[in-house]
Structure formats: structure tokens, C-alpha cells
Amino acid sequence: MSRYTATATYPWKNELERYRTLAAEAGSAPADGWSRERKLAIVKQIVCAYTKYQDSNGAIIDPYSGMERYYSTPAYAMAAAVLVDAGHMELLDSASAALSHSIDAVVSGSAPDNHPDFFPVLMMRAYMLLRSHRPDKASIWAEALRTIDPENDYVFTMSKMNNANRMINWNAIMISGEYLRWSEHLASEDTTWMDRYLEAYHLPRFTPLGLYQDGPLDRPNCPFSYDIATRYHLEVMLDGGYEGAVADALREKLNHGAFSSLLMLSPLGEIPPRGRSSQHQWNEAAAAYVCSVHAKLAMQAGDSVMAGAFSRAANRCFEAVERWLMPDGRLKIVRNEYAPEKRHGYEVYTNHTCYNLWTAAALAHACLRDSDEEIVQSYLPSEIGNRVLQADGWFETMLASVPGQQLVLHTALNDPYTIPGLVRVQQAGMPGLIGPSAASHVQAGFTEFAEGVVQPLSYCPAWKTTDGVWHSLAEGIPSGSEYDRDAGIDPANGGGSIIFKMAIRMGEITADNELQETVSAVGSNIVKSTAEKAMLNTTENDFEITWTGPLPGMRSIITRYVQRADELVVTYIFEGEMEAVGAVIPLMFSDGREQAVITYTEQSVRTAYLGAYVESTVQDAKAVIQLNPQEVASRNGLLKQARMEVYDAQQLTFTIRLGRDLT
């Protein structure tokens, strides 16, 4: 069998090949019930929910603001065009009107909210699908599309900004659509200007793992949402036939990124949370397209194992979105159950209509590249084997998985949107939010909440200094400068560092698991060793992170995690001057509709929600647990906080278990 794999320079190459071996040995995964028809049905539900909001000019009007917003209309046109192409001819006139309006908006410089850069890939795909159905309109569309001047008609171009640091995801998204316009002979220039942008401003943002670091070149802020969104659009460009000067380099970056997305995908089909636009449905919609493309590429390469893995990953991404459909066909665009008008967990730019339709468009794109029915699915990396992974570049994220369970930890010490500690626990068969699904964070200019206090909260160490004040690692360290919500922050600002060590199981001849240093990070400098190569297919992960820096009263804190399928054992070891040590436990409390039941004793605290539970139990008999009644805002709803406390000690151990609530 041929191998569809990464190059030798890919940092997770050994882990990828170990996974491939496990997947081949495990054989085919059970069918999950997904088909192209089921996927198109999701797209149709969303599109048809908004058909009634289309005005006489073809624009889609947001029912909450009473006006056209962002790129809702071209997203509607593109998604509706895919449905027309699949036989839903009742949408032809509506899709055509939306496309006409979208082209007019770009040509006339009247794109809503000054977002024309997001239009070209949407309107070009709609044009390519609709022209054969509307030959009377095709020539009119083509004539108008030929008049576009990308340097002047879009926003994020060097002609407009003359600032290399502003050539971010907007510019890449625009270029992907402009390539389609050129490939359809609707632009006179060749791809040279695209090549220059890609080479100068976009290729440098990719890490060796193929992750796209959005933000200024010298200080990217690296949300995973804008990594996947940018790669999605550049994949459209390559899939459309781009063979310009940097095609080979771009192809390698995107292949590496696809393998990284596969290895990082949770068993529930969600990408890791990090930074702005996290927990928005379009994150997984973009991932669905990336995985669908690479399922096709793997099949074409003759690699049935990787084709099956990417196919299953794409299906899980669709499933992650489908869970949040409302009865009227629209989505809850952020993963909570608040009414859309409450805007709970929305960013300042989040718009319900736009992000419903952009999600529908990305899912529709995935349907166009849907894996063939004959692809036999493979188990996902999060379903078999065990692994501990550290994202590279400025992403400051670690992921650990055993079969059916994934942990996400953030190691940033000075970023108000990416607070340190264990921020997600997701497990197959459990509600996605119960773990919880993401930490709460400091308010610094983006996210809006309907209720709850805004403060940092994750599973993390806590300690009481000799002045009687409790502190937690989630508070991080001062950066020394004001946070810029667009630029992010340099991880080195304010000091602080982490050292990551992973236990290597030395076979059956000894029960010892010696901790070997595999990664050390000081600021943004990361050094890797070869210890990860020795990690065998055990049934557990055993690793630790040592945190140092200007933490009140602390010289260092070690956090050790032993992850098994049925239990996570966490130990915190403190070095410093303190009266007591502790552990902060975030508790899922409400999704905006369903409220969890929280109970606790001196030794354990339990959250029961939607037929499942998470229970954290402290192992020190002298420990007590304090529950804070304050409701804490998170993108997923509301959290509460418990604190385990032990006096006259320098370490604390507790367990976390997830299960079905049978009471």
C-alpha cells in the first residue's frame, strides 16, 4: 500500500507513523451513519432558514440588526449554489439573486461592514456552479467579475495598508478567491502578484507542523480558529489547480497542517480551543473541508488507512456542528444554548446570520469534496493509542489523548485569552461541555457575555502566600505592556518559562516510568529532543510541566498528569513560601438552558449534566474543598469554581473521572 504521509521535516512524523501502524492493526472503524446526503441536509436546513430573510435585491438581511452584515450574502449564494448543483432547483433564483448582489457589492465598493476580502472565494464558487443553470446571467456576472482590481477593491492589500504585519488571514482568504477568478479567465494578470504575497507574508507564518500563525509576523497571536480558516482557503486555492511559484512549498505546509489537525482533533470532532473565535461552529466547518480534501488525496495516493482517517475526521466535524442546529434550521453559532440576541460568548464582530451562512458555505465546500462512499473508515488518533503532543511556534498548547479521551493544556503565562492550565477534557460518549470544554479568561476587548463575572479559570495549581492571599496559576504573570487585541502578545513578555517532561515506559522489565525531558520553552524558544520517539503504545500518558517565573511567593510549580482511560491523576508540587497549597477545579454549571447539579464533600466535588458527570477527588485526608458560589462567564455558558486546600503541605494530588450518571 502506498503511504500518504508527511515529509521527514514534520516534527510529529514519528507520532504520525505510530498512529498509522495502530490504525492499520485495528482495522476498519464502525460505520458512523454519515453520507453526502446527510451533510447536504445540514447545509439545506441553514440555507432555507435564511431564504425568508432575502430582500428584493438579493441581499440576506440579518434579523437582529435589520441590515445586511459582513459576507452573509455571498456565503448564502455559495451554499445555495452547491444545493442547486445537487438538484435543489427551487433555490436557483434565490442563489442567483444573492450572487448578483454580491458581485455588485464588490464592484461598487459597497460590501457590508467593509469586508470585501471575504467575498471572492464565495462568489466565484457560486458563479462556477450556477453559470450553467443561468446562461442568461452568466455573461453579465463574468463581465462584472472582470472589472475587479484586487489591489484597490479589497482592504487587506499592501496598496491599501503598506504594512506587512497586516497581511493576515484576510489577505490569504482574498487571494484564494482571486485565484479562482484568474483560473476562470476573468482576470488579466497572471499569478505573480499572488506568489509574492504568499511567499513574503503567508509562508513565513507557517510552523513546521503546518499551523498558520495569524497576526503580525513578529508577534502572531495564533488562534486555532484562524489557523484552520486560513488553511481552508489556501486548500481551496490548491484544490482549484494553483501551480504558481510557491505551489510546492505551500502544498507541503498544508499537508503538514492537515496531519496536525487530524492528530489534534478531539474524539467529539472539535479542534483545540485557543484565542479569539474559539468555540464558533465555523471552526469545525473549515476543518471538515480540510479533512475532506485530504481524504480524497490519500485515496488518490492509494493509502486507504489515511483516507479512512481523514474521512472519519470530516464526519466528526460535521457531527460537531450538527449538534447545535436549532428547530428552525439555524445554528447556535457559539457552543452554548443562550438565545442569539443574548450574544453570550460572541466576539465583538460575531454576527449570527453571517456565521450561520459562512458555516453553511464551508460545509457546502466540504460536500463538494466529500469522500467517496467506498472509503472504509479508520479509527481516529483520539480513538486509539496514546500520545502527548506539543504545538510548535507561538501556539503554546499541549494535547494528550488515550483512547476516547483528550486533554488540552495551555502553557501561555501572560496571554489573557489563553490562560495557563488544563482547559479542556473531552471524552467520547459524554456531553462536549461537561469537562468543561474551554476555560474562562480575562476580558481584554473581544468577547461579550450575557451574564457571569469575567475572570480566568482552568484546572490549575493554587497557593496561599504568607500574607494570607490565595493565588492561582490561571492568573498568569503581568506582561509589562498593555494587551493589544489584534496583535496579541510576545510570550516572553513578563518573564516565565515552562519545561515539559514526558515519562518513557521502559518495557515490562521494570515498573519505573522515568521522566525524560522532551521539550523546554522559555518565551517562544522551543527545543525538542528525541525522547518522544521512544514512547510505546501503553494505555496511559505520564507527563509533567514545570512552571517558573515571577509567580507570587513561588520559585517553581510542577504539574504532573497521569492520564488513563478511566481516570486522570493530577499532582501539583510547589517550591516557595506558602501557608497552604491547593487546586482550582472549574465546574460546568450552565449552558444557558440546562443547569448542572453540583454537589461536594470535603474530599470531592461532582458536576452532573445531561446524564453524565465529572468528579474530582482530592487524595490528601487533611484536604478540604471550598465551593465559590460566583458564576463565571465562559463561551460555553457559566462555570463555577471549587478550590481544594491543604495546609502545611508542599504538594497535592487529586483525580478526575468522567462517567454516565445512572442515578
Short mmCIF file of C-alpha atoms in Angstrom, two decimals, residues 180-437:
data_model
loop_
_atom_site.label_atom_id
_atom_site.label_comp_id
_atom_site.label_asym_id
_atom_site.label_seq_id
_atom_site.Cartn_x
_atom_site.Cartn_y
_atom_site.Cartn_z
CA LEU A 180 -10.36 31.09 -8.80
CA ARG A 181 -11.22 34.28 -10.70
CA TRP A 182 -7.91 34.06 -12.59
CA SER A 183 -8.37 30.33 -13.29
CA GLU A 184 -11.76 31.11 -14.84
CA HIS A 185 -10.09 33.64 -17.21
CA LEU A 186 -11.80 36.57 -15.51
CA ALA A 187 -8.57 38.33 -14.50
CA SER A 188 -5.87 39.54 -16.86
CA GLU A 189 -2.88 39.37 -14.54
CA ASP A 190 -1.04 36.11 -14.00
CA THR A 191 -0.37 34.60 -10.56
CA THR A 192 2.87 36.54 -9.98
CA TRP A 193 1.27 39.03 -7.58
CA MET A 194 -0.31 36.17 -5.63
CA ASP A 195 3.03 34.38 -5.48
CA ARG A 196 4.65 37.49 -3.98
CA TYR A 197 2.03 37.76 -1.23
CA LEU A 198 2.20 34.06 -0.43
CA GLU A 199 5.98 33.96 -0.32
CA ALA A 200 6.54 37.20 1.60
CA TYR A 201 3.67 37.23 4.07
CA HIS A 202 1.99 33.84 4.38
CA LEU A 203 4.55 31.05 4.05
CA PRO A 204 6.64 32.63 6.87
CA ARG A 205 3.65 32.32 9.20
CA PHE A 206 3.51 28.54 8.93
CA THR A 207 5.18 26.49 11.64
CA PRO A 208 6.95 23.21 10.84
CA LEU A 209 3.71 21.50 11.95
CA GLY A 210 1.91 23.36 9.17
CA LEU A 211 -0.06 25.59 11.56
CA TYR A 212 -0.78 29.14 10.39
CA GLN A 213 0.19 31.84 12.89
CA ASP A 214 -2.24 34.69 12.32
CA GLY A 215 -1.22 38.18 13.42
CA PRO A 216 1.89 40.32 12.98
CA LEU A 217 4.91 38.49 11.62
CA ASP A 218 6.97 39.36 14.70
CA ARG A 219 4.22 38.69 17.26
CA PRO A 220 1.47 36.42 15.94
CA ASN A 221 -1.48 35.86 18.27
CA CYS A 222 -2.21 32.37 16.92
CA PRO A 223 -5.89 31.49 17.46
CA PHE A 224 -6.53 27.94 16.25
CA SER A 225 -9.68 29.29 14.58
CA TYR A 226 -7.67 31.47 12.20
CA ASP A 227 -5.14 28.74 11.60
CA ILE A 228 -7.87 26.42 10.29
CA ALA A 229 -9.80 29.17 8.45
CA THR A 230 -6.69 30.32 6.57
CA ARG A 231 -5.61 26.79 5.70
CA TYR A 232 -9.14 26.05 4.50
CA HIS A 233 -8.99 28.91 1.99
CA LEU A 234 -5.48 28.09 0.80
CA GLU A 235 -6.60 24.47 0.33
CA VAL A 236 -9.39 25.79 -1.93
CA MET A 237 -6.70 27.53 -3.96
CA LEU A 238 -4.54 24.42 -4.32
CA ASP A 239 -7.55 22.23 -4.98
CA GLY A 240 -8.55 24.69 -7.70
CA GLY A 241 -5.30 23.99 -9.54
CA TYR A 242 -2.83 26.61 -8.28
CA GLU A 243 0.66 25.77 -9.58
CA GLY A 244 2.37 29.11 -9.09
CA ALA A 245 5.92 29.75 -7.95
CA VAL A 246 5.31 28.67 -4.35
CA ALA A 247 2.87 25.81 -5.02
CA ASP A 248 5.21 23.06 -3.83
CA ALA A 249 6.14 24.89 -0.63
CA LEU A 250 2.51 25.72 0.08
CA ARG A 251 1.44 22.15 -0.61
CA GLU A 252 3.95 20.81 1.92
CA LYS A 253 2.81 23.30 4.57
CA LEU A 254 -0.85 22.44 4.04
CA ASN A 255 -0.18 18.70 4.06
CA HIS A 256 1.64 19.04 7.36
CA GLY A 257 -1.19 21.16 8.72
CA ALA A 258 -3.76 18.56 7.72
CA PHE A 259 -1.88 15.81 9.55
CA SER A 260 -1.62 18.08 12.60
CA SER A 261 -5.36 18.76 12.50
CA LEU A 262 -6.00 15.02 12.36
CA LEU A 263 -3.75 14.32 15.33
CA MET A 264 -5.23 17.20 17.35
CA LEU A 265 -8.93 16.52 16.66
CA SER A 266 -10.89 15.60 19.78
CA PRO A 267 -12.98 12.40 19.88
CA LEU A 268 -16.02 14.68 19.57
CA GLY A 269 -14.72 16.22 16.35
CA GLU A 270 -13.60 19.59 17.75
CA ILE A 271 -10.37 21.48 17.14
CA PRO A 272 -8.49 22.76 20.22
CA PRO A 273 -9.67 25.99 21.84
CA ARG A 274 -7.27 28.90 21.77
CA GLY A 275 -7.79 32.63 21.42
CA ARG A 276 -10.49 34.63 19.70
CA SER A 277 -13.32 32.99 17.73
CA SER A 278 -12.84 29.77 19.69
CA GLN A 279 -15.95 27.61 20.13
CA HIS A 280 -17.55 29.03 16.96
CA GLN A 281 -19.15 26.44 14.67
CA TRP A 282 -17.25 27.64 11.63
CA ASN A 283 -14.02 26.32 13.19
CA GLU A 284 -15.14 22.73 12.66
CA ALA A 285 -16.81 23.53 9.32
CA ALA A 286 -13.44 24.70 7.97
CA ALA A 287 -11.79 21.59 9.43
CA ALA A 288 -14.42 19.43 7.70
CA TYR A 289 -13.31 20.81 4.34
CA VAL A 290 -9.61 20.32 5.06
CA CYS A 291 -10.19 16.72 6.12
CA SER A 292 -12.45 16.02 3.12
CA VAL A 293 -9.78 17.27 0.72
CA HIS A 294 -7.09 15.12 2.30
CA ALA A 295 -9.32 12.05 2.38
CA LYS A 296 -9.55 12.41 -1.40
CA LEU A 297 -5.80 13.00 -1.76
CA ALA A 298 -4.96 9.99 0.40
CA MET A 299 -7.30 7.78 -1.61
CA GLN A 300 -5.79 9.02 -4.85
CA ALA A 301 -2.36 8.15 -3.41
CA GLY A 302 -3.56 4.63 -2.64
CA ASP A 303 -3.40 4.99 1.14
CA SER A 304 -6.66 3.53 2.45
CA VAL A 305 -5.70 3.95 6.12
CA MET A 306 -5.14 7.70 5.93
CA ALA A 307 -8.09 8.14 3.57
CA GLY A 308 -10.26 6.39 6.14
CA ALA A 309 -8.86 8.54 8.95
CA PHE A 310 -9.48 11.85 7.18
CA SER A 311 -12.92 10.70 6.06
CA ARG A 312 -13.90 9.84 9.64
CA ALA A 313 -12.43 13.14 10.87
CA ALA A 314 -14.53 15.10 8.37
CA ASN A 315 -17.65 13.25 9.51
CA ARG A 316 -16.88 14.04 13.15
CA CYS A 317 -16.53 17.71 12.28
CA PHE A 318 -19.97 17.66 10.63
CA GLU A 319 -21.34 15.93 13.72
CA ALA A 320 -19.81 18.58 15.98
CA VAL A 321 -21.75 21.23 14.05
CA GLU A 322 -24.97 19.24 13.68
CA ARG A 323 -25.38 19.03 17.48
CA TRP A 324 -26.10 22.75 17.56
CA LEU A 325 -28.88 23.02 14.99
CA MET A 326 -31.96 24.82 16.27
CA PRO A 327 -35.52 23.67 15.41
CA ASP A 328 -35.87 26.40 12.76
CA GLY A 329 -32.76 25.16 10.94
CA ARG A 330 -30.33 27.81 12.12
CA LEU A 331 -27.29 27.09 14.26
CA LYS A 332 -26.30 28.23 17.69
CA ILE A 333 -23.14 29.72 16.24
CA VAL A 334 -21.21 29.57 19.53
CA ARG A 335 -21.37 26.38 21.60
CA ASN A 336 -23.90 27.40 24.21
CA GLU A 337 -27.71 27.42 24.46
CA TYR A 338 -28.29 31.13 25.01
CA ALA A 339 -30.71 32.88 22.66
CA PRO A 340 -28.81 34.53 19.79
CA GLU A 341 -29.83 38.02 20.86
CA LYS A 342 -28.03 37.48 24.20
CA ARG A 343 -24.68 37.29 22.35
CA HIS A 344 -23.19 35.17 25.11
CA GLY A 345 -19.67 34.11 24.17
CA TYR A 346 -19.80 36.14 20.96
CA GLU A 347 -16.86 38.21 19.86
CA VAL A 348 -17.50 41.88 19.15
CA TYR A 349 -17.52 41.06 15.43
CA THR A 350 -19.59 37.86 15.71
CA ASN A 351 -22.82 38.07 13.71
CA HIS A 352 -25.45 35.35 13.93
CA THR A 353 -26.55 35.48 10.29
CA CYS A 354 -23.05 35.78 8.83
CA TYR A 355 -21.59 32.95 10.89
CA ASN A 356 -24.56 30.68 10.20
CA LEU A 357 -24.12 31.17 6.47
CA TRP A 358 -20.30 31.14 6.47
CA THR A 359 -20.51 27.82 8.34
CA ALA A 360 -23.01 26.55 5.77
CA ALA A 361 -20.70 27.64 2.95
CA ALA A 362 -17.68 25.85 4.45
CA LEU A 363 -19.75 22.70 4.98
CA ALA A 364 -21.02 23.01 1.40
CA HIS A 365 -17.42 23.22 0.21
CA ALA A 366 -16.72 20.02 2.15
CA CYS A 367 -19.67 18.37 0.42
CA LEU A 368 -18.11 19.20 -2.94
CA ARG A 369 -15.02 17.28 -1.85
CA ASP A 370 -16.88 14.66 0.14
CA SER A 371 -15.08 11.34 0.48
CA ASP A 372 -16.33 8.59 -1.75
CA GLU A 373 -18.74 6.18 -0.13
CA GLU A 374 -16.33 3.28 -0.70
CA ILE A 375 -13.73 4.73 1.66
CA VAL A 376 -13.56 2.43 4.68
CA GLN A 377 -13.11 4.49 7.80
CA SER A 378 -10.13 4.18 10.13
CA TYR A 379 -10.15 4.96 13.83
CA LEU A 380 -9.11 8.49 14.68
CA PRO A 381 -5.90 9.21 16.60
CA SER A 382 -8.04 10.23 19.59
CA GLU A 383 -9.75 6.83 19.48
CA ILE A 384 -6.72 4.54 19.52
CA GLY A 385 -3.29 4.65 21.12
CA ASN A 386 -1.96 7.29 23.45
CA ARG A 387 0.08 10.38 22.75
CA VAL A 388 1.23 13.69 24.19
CA LEU A 389 1.77 16.45 21.66
CA GLN A 390 3.06 19.98 21.92
CA ALA A 391 2.10 22.50 19.26
CA ASP A 392 5.01 24.49 17.91
CA GLY A 393 5.51 28.16 17.12
CA TRP A 394 3.53 30.53 19.31
CA PHE A 395 0.53 28.26 19.88
CA GLU A 396 1.57 27.31 23.44
CA THR A 397 -0.76 24.33 23.59
CA MET A 398 -0.34 20.70 24.60
CA LEU A 399 -2.69 17.83 23.86
CA ALA A 400 -2.79 14.41 25.48
CA SER A 401 -5.05 11.55 24.46
CA VAL A 402 -5.82 7.99 25.46
CA PRO A 403 -8.49 6.03 23.60
CA GLY A 404 -11.66 8.12 23.61
CA GLN A 405 -10.38 10.96 25.79
CA GLN A 406 -8.43 14.14 25.04
CA LEU A 407 -6.94 16.80 27.31
CA VAL A 408 -5.94 20.27 26.17
CA LEU A 409 -3.48 22.32 28.23
CA HIS A 410 -2.31 25.87 27.58
CA THR A 411 1.17 26.93 28.64
CA ALA A 412 0.97 30.67 27.97
CA LEU A 413 1.70 32.62 31.14
CA ASN A 414 0.90 36.17 30.02
CA ASP A 415 -1.94 35.94 27.47
CA PRO A 416 -5.36 36.99 28.83
CA TYR A 417 -7.16 34.93 26.15
CA THR A 418 -5.04 31.79 26.55
CA ILE A 419 -4.70 31.27 30.27
CA PRO A 420 -2.42 28.53 31.64
CA GLY A 421 -3.57 25.17 32.92
CA LEU A 422 -5.77 22.28 31.85
CA VAL A 423 -8.56 23.94 29.85
CA ARG A 424 -10.46 21.07 28.21
CA VAL A 425 -11.41 17.47 28.97
CA GLN A 426 -13.47 15.77 26.26
CA GLN A 427 -14.47 12.13 26.24
CA ALA A 428 -16.36 10.01 23.74
CA GLY A 429 -19.97 9.43 24.73
CA MET A 430 -20.03 12.43 27.07
CA PRO A 431 -21.55 15.89 26.52
CA GLY A 432 -18.92 18.10 24.96
CA LEU A 433 -19.26 20.89 27.52
CA ILE A 434 -19.09 18.85 30.72
CA GLY A 435 -15.27 18.62 31.07
CA PRO A 436 -15.53 21.66 30.71
CA SER A 437 -14.87 22.31 27.01
#
